[in-house]
Short mmCIF file of C-alpha atoms in Angstrom, two decimals:
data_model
loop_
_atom_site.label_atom_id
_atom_site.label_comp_id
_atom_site.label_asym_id
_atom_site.label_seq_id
_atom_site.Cartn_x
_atom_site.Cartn_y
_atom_site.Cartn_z
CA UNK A 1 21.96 -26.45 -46.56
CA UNK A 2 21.24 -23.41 -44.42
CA UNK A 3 22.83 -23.34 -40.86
CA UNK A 4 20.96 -23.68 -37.79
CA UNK A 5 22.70 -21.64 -35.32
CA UNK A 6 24.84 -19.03 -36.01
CA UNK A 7 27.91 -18.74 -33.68
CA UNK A 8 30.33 -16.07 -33.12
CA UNK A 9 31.06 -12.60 -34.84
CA UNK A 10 30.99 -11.61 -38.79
CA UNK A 11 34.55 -11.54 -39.96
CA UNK A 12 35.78 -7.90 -39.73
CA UNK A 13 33.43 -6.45 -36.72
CA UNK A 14 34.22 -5.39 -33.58
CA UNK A 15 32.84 -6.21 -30.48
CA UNK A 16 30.51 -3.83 -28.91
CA UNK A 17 31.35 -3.08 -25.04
CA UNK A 18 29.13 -1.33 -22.48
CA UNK A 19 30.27 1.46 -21.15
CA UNK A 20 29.31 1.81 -17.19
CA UNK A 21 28.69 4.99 -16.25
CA UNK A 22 27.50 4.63 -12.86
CA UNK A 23 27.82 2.18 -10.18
CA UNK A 24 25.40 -0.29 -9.91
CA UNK A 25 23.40 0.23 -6.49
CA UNK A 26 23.52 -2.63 -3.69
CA UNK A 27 20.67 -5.24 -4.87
CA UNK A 28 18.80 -4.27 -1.28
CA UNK A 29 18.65 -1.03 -2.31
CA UNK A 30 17.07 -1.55 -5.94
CA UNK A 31 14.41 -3.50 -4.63
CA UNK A 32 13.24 -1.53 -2.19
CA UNK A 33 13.33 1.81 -4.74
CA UNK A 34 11.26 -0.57 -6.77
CA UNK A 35 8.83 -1.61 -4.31
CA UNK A 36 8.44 2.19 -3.26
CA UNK A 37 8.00 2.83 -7.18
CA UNK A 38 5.26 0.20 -7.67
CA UNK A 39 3.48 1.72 -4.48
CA UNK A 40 3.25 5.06 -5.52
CA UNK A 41 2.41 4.05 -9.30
CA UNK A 42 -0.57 1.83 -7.54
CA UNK A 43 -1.60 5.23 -5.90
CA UNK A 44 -2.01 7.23 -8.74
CA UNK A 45 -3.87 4.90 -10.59
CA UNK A 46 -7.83 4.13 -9.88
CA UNK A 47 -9.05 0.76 -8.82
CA UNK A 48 -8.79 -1.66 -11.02
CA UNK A 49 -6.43 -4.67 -12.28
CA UNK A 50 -3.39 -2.25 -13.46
CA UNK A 51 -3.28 -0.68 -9.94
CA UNK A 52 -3.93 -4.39 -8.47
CA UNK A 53 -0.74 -5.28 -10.28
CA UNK A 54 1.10 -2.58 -9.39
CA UNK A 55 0.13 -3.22 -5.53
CA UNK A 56 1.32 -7.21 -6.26
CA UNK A 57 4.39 -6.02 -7.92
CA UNK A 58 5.07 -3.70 -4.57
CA UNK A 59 4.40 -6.18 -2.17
CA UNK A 60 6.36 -9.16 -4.17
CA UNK A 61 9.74 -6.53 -4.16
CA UNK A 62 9.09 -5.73 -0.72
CA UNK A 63 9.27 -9.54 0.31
CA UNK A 64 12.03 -10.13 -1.83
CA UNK A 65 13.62 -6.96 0.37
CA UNK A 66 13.41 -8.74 3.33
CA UNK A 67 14.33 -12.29 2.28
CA UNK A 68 17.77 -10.44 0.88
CA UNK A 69 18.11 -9.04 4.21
CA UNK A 70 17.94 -12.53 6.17
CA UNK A 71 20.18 -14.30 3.74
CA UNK A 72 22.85 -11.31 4.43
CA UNK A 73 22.22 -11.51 8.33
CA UNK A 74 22.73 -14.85 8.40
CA UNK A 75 26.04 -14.68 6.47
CA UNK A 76 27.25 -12.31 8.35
CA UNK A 77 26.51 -14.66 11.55
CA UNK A 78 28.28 -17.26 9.76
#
């Protein structure tokens, strides 16, 4: 009978670890580089759905941005 799920590591491997080069940025930060990514992708591309999706993708980062920004205000308050 064959196994279902396979769990755990072939005998004799090694486990494979990430290295981290570079800091991760503050999540804040990453979404507003992406919103500001999305926007100027939307910009270079002609009307159409691709550029409407870039515009959506833009505008959903940006209110993700600010949403972030409340929660931290208000922890800070707290």
């Amino acid at each position: 009978m064959k196994r279902l799920a396979w769990r755990g590591r072939r005998k004799g491997t090694k486990r494979r670890r990430r290295r981290r080069t570079e800091a991760l940025l503050p999540l804040p930060e990453r979404l507003k580089q992406l919103a500001e990514r999305a926007k100027q992708e939307a910009q270079e591309l002609p009307p159409g759905k691709e550029r409407d999706r870039c515009l959506l993708k833009a505008a959903q980062a940006q209110n993700v941005f600010e949403f972030v920004g409340l929660l931290e205000a208000d922890v800070r308050r707290n």
